[in-house]
PDB file of C-alpha atoms in Angstrom:
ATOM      1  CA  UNK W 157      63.134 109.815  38.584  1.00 75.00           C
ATOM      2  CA  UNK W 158      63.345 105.795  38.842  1.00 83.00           C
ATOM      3  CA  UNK W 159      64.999 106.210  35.485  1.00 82.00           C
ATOM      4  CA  UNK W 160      67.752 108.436  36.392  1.00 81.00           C
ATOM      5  CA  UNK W 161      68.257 106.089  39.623  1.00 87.00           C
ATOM      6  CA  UNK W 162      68.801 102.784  37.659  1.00 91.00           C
ATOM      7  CA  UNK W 163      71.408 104.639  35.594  1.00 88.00           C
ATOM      8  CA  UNK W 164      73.188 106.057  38.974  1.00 93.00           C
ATOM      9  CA  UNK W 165      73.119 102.388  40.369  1.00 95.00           C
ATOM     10  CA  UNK W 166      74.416 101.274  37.061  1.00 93.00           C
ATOM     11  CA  UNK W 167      77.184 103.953  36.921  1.00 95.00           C
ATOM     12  CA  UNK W 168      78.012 103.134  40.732  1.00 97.00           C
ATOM     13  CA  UNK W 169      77.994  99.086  40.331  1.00 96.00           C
ATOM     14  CA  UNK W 170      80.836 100.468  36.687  1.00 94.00           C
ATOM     15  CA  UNK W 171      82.899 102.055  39.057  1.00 96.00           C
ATOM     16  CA  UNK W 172      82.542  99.710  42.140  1.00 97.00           C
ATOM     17  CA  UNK W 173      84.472  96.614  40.929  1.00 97.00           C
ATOM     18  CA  UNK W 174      85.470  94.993  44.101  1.00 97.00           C
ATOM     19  CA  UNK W 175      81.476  94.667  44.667  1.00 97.00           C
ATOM     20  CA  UNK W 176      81.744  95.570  48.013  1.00 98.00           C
ATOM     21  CA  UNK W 177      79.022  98.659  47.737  1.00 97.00           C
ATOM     22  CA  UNK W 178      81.775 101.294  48.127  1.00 98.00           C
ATOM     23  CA  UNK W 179      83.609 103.298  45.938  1.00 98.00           C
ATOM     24  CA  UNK W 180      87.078 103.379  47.003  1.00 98.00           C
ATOM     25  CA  UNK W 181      90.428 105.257  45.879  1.00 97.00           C
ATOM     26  CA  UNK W 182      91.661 102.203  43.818  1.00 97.00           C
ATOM     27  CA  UNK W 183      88.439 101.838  41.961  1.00 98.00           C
ATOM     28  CA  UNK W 184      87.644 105.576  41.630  1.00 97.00           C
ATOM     29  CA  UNK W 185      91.532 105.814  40.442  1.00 97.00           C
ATOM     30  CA  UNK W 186      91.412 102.455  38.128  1.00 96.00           C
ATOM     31  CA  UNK W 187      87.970 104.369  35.882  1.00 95.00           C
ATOM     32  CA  UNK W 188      89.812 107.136  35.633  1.00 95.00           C
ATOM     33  CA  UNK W 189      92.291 105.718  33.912  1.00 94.00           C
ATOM     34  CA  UNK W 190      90.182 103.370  32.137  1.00 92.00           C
ATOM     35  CA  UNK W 191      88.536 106.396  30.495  1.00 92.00           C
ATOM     36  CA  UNK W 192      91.751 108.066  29.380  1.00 91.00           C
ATOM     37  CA  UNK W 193      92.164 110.384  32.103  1.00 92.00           C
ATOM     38  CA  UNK W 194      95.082 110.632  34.588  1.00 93.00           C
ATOM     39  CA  UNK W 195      94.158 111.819  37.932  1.00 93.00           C
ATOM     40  CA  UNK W 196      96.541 114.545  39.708  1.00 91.00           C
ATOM     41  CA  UNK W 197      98.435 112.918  42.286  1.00 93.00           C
ATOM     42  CA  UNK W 198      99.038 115.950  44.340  1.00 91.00           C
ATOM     43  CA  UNK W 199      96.581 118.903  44.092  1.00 85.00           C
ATOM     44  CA  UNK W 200      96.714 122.289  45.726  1.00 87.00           C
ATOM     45  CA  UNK W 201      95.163 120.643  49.221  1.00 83.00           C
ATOM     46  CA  UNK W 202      98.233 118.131  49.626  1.00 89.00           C
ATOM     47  CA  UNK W 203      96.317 115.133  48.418  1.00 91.00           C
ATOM     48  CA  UNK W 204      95.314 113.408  44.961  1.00 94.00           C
ATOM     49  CA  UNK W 205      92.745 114.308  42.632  1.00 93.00           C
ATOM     50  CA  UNK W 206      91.301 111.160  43.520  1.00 96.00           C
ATOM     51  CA  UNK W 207      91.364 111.133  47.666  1.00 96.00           C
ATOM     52  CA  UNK W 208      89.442 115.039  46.757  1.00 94.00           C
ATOM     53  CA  UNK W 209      86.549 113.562  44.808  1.00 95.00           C
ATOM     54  CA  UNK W 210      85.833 111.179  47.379  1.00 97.00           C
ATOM     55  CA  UNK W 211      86.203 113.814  50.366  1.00 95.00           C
ATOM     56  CA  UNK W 212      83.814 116.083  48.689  1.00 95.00           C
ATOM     57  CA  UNK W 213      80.692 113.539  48.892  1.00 96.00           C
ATOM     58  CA  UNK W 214      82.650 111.248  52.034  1.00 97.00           C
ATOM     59  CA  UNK W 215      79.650 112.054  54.470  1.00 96.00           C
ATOM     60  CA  UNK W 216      81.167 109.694  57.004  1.00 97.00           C
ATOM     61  CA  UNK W 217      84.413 110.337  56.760  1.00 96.00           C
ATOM     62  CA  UNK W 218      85.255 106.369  55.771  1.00 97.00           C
ATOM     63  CA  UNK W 219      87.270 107.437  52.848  1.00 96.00           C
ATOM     64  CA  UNK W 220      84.981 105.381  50.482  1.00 98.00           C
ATOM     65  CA  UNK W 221      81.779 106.878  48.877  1.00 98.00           C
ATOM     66  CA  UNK W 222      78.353 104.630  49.408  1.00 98.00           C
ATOM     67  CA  UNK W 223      75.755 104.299  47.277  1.00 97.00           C
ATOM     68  CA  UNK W 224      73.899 106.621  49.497  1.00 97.00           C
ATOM     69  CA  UNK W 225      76.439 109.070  49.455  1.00 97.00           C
ATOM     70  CA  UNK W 226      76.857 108.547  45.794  1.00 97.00           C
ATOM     71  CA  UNK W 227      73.402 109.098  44.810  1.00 95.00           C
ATOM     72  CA  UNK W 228      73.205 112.370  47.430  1.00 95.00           C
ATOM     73  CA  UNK W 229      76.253 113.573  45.556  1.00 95.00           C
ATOM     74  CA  UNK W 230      73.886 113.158  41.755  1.00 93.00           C
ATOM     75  CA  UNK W 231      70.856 115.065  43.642  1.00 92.00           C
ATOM     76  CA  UNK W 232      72.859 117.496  44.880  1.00 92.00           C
ATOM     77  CA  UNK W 233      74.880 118.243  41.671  1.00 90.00           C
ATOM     78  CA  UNK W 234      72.018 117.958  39.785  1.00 86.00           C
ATOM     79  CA  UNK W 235      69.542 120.474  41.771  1.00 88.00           C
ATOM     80  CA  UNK W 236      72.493 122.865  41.940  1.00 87.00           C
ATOM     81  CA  UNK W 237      71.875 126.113  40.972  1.00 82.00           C
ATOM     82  CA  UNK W 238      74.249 128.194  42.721  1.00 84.00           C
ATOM     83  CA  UNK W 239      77.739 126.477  40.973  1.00 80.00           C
ATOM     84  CA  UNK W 240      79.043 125.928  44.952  1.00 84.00           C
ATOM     85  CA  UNK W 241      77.957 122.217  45.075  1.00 87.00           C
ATOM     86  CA  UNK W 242      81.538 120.026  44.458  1.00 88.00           C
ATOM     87  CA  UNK W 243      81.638 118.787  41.413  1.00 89.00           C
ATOM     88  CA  UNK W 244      84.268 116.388  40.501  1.00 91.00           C
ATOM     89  CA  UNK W 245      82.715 113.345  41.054  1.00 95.00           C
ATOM     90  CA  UNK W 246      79.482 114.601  39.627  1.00 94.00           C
ATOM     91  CA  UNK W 247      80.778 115.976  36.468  1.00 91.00           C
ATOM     92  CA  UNK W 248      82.662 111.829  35.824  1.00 93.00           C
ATOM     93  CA  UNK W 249      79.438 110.865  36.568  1.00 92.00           C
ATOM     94  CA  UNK W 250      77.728 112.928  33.927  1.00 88.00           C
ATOM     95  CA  UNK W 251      80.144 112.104  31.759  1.00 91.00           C
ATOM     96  CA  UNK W 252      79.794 108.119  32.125  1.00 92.00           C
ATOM     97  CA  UNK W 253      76.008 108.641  32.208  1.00 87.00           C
ATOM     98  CA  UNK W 254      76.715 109.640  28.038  1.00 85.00           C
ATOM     99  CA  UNK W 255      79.526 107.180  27.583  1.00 85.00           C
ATOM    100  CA  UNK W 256      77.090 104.348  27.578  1.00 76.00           C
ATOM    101  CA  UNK W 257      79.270 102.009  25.692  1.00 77.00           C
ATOM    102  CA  UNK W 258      82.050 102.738  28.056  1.00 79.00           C
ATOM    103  CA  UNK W 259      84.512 103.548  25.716  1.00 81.00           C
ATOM    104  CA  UNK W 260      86.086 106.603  27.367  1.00 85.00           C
ATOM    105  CA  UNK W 261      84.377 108.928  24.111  1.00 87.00           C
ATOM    106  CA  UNK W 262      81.119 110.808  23.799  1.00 86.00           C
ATOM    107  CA  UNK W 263      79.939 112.401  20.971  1.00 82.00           C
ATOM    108  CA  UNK W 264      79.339 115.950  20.833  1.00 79.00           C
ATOM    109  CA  UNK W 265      75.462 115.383  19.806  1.00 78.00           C
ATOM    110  CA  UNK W 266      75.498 113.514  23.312  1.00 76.00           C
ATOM    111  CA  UNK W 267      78.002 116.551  25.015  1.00 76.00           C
ATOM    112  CA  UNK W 268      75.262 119.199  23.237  1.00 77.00           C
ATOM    113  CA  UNK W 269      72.441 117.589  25.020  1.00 76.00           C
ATOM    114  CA  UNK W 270      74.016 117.130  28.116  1.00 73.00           C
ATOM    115  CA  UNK W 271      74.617 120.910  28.463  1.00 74.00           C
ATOM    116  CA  UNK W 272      71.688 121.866  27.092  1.00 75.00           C
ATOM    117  CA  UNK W 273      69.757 119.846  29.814  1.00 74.00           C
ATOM    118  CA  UNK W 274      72.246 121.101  32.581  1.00 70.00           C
ATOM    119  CA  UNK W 275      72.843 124.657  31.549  1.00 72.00           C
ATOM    120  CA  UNK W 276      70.253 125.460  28.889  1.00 75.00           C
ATOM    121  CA  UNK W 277      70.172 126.661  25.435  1.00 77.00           C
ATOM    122  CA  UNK W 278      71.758 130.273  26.558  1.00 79.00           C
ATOM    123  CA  UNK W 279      74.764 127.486  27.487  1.00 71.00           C
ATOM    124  CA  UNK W 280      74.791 125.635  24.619  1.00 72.00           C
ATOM    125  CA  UNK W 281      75.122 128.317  22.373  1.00 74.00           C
ATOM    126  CA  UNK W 282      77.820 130.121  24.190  1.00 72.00           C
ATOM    127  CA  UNK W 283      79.831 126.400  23.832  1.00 68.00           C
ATOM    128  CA  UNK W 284      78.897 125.574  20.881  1.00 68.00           C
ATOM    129  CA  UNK W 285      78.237 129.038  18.825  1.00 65.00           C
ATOM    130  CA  UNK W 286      78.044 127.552  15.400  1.00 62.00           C
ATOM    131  CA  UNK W 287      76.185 124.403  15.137  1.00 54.00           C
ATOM    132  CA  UNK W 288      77.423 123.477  11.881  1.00 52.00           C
ATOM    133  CA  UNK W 289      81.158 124.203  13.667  1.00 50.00           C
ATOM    134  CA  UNK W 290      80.045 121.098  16.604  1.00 50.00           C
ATOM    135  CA  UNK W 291      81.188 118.811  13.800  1.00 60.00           C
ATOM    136  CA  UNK W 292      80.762 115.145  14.726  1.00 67.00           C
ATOM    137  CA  UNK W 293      83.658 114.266  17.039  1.00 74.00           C
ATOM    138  CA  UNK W 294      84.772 111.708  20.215  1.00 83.00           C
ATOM    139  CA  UNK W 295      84.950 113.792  23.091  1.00 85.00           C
ATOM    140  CA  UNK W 296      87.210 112.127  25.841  1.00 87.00           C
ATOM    141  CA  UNK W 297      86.648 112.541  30.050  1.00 89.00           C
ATOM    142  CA  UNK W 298      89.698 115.202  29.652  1.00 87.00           C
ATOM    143  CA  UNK W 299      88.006 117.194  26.973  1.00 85.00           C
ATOM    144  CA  UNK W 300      84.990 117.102  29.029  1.00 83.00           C
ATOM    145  CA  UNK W 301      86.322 117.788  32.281  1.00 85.00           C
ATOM    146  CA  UNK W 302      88.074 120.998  30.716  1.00 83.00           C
ATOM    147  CA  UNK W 303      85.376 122.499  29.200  1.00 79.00           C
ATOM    148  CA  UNK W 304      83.146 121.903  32.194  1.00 78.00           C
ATOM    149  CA  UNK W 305      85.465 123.164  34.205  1.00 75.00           C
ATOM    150  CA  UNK W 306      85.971 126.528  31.849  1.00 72.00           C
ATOM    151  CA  UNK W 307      82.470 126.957  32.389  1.00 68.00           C
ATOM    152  CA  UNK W 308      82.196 126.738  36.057  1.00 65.00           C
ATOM    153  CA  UNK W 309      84.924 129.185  36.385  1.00 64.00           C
ATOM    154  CA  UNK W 310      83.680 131.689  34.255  1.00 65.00           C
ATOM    155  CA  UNK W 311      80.362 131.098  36.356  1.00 61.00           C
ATOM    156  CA  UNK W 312      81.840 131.220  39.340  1.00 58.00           C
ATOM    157  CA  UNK W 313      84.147 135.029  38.285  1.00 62.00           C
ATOM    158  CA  UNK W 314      80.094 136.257  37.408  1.00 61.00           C
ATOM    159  CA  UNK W 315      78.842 135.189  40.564  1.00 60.00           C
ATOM    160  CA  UNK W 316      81.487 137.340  42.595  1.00 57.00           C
ATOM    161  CA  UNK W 317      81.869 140.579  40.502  1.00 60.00           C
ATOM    162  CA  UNK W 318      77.935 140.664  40.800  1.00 56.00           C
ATOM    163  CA  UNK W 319      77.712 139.716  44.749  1.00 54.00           C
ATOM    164  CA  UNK W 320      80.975 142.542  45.732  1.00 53.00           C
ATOM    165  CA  UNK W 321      79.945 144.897  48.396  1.00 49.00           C
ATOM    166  CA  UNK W 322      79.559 148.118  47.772  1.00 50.00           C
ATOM    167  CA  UNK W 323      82.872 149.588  48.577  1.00 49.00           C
ATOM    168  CA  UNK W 324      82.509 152.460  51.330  1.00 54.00           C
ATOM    169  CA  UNK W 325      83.700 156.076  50.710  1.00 52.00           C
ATOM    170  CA  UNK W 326      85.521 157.602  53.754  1.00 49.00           C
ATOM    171  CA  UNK W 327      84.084 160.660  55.190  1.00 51.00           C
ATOM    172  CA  UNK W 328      85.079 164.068  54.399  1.00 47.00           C
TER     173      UNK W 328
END
């Protein structure tokens, strides 16, 4: 919707500092931080948390992320319903789309709506079981990204015990 692409252009120009209409590893690297979270510096693949999040959605391989390739990343994660679309940059987008003050804190009214928009009520529940227990608190990126993350996993260890192949007897 035009709404959702003014706040995408919004969150893009946030992280985009050097106003050069490209996201690059000291900019993605410098919001991180500037929302509380520090970034792995060497990850499982041999490179930063950082350098991954832009080689997810780097369609040109220029090591920056345009706005074209930022807002194809939003689509994508957004129209995802298989969990195998990459997420990091998607899910600090999320995240800064309900930190509208910028603060580096949501609160879990905004975090409850969020998932219950992404994931449904099915979701929501499962996160937040008691309602009166989602007590009015900050939620930082870290808190965020963690429970996200939970929830992909747990997504993603459904997916493959329900797609496993039939294992194969041998013959007698």
């Amino acid at each position: 919707s035009a709404q959702d692409d003014k706040v995408i252009h919004r969150i893009f120009e946030r992280i985009d500092y050097k106003k050069d209409n490209k996201i690059d590893k000291e900019e993605l690297e410098h919001t991180l931080r500037s929302l509380g979270y520090e970034p792995v510096k060497i990850n499982q693949y041999g490179i930063s948390e950082v350098e991954q999040m832009i080689w997810e959605v780097d369609e040109d391989s220029d090591g920056c992320v345009s706005m074209e390739e930022f807002q194809m990343m939003f689509d994508r994660g957004r129209n995802d319903r298989t969990g195998h679309e990459p997420r990091k940059l998607f899910n600090l987008c999320q995240f800064m789309c309900l930190d509208r003050d910028g603060d580096g804190s949501i609160s879990t009214e905004e975090c409850m709506e969020m998932i219950m928009h992404r994931y449904g009520r099915n979701k929501m529940n499962e996160v937040f079981p008691e309602r009166s227990d989602a007590q009015e608190r900050e939620i930082t990126l870290s808190d965020f990204l963690l429970q996200v993350n939970r929830s992909q996993n747990k997504a993603a260890q459904r997916d493959n015990k329900s797609n496993k192949m039939p294992s194969i007897g041998k013959k007698k």
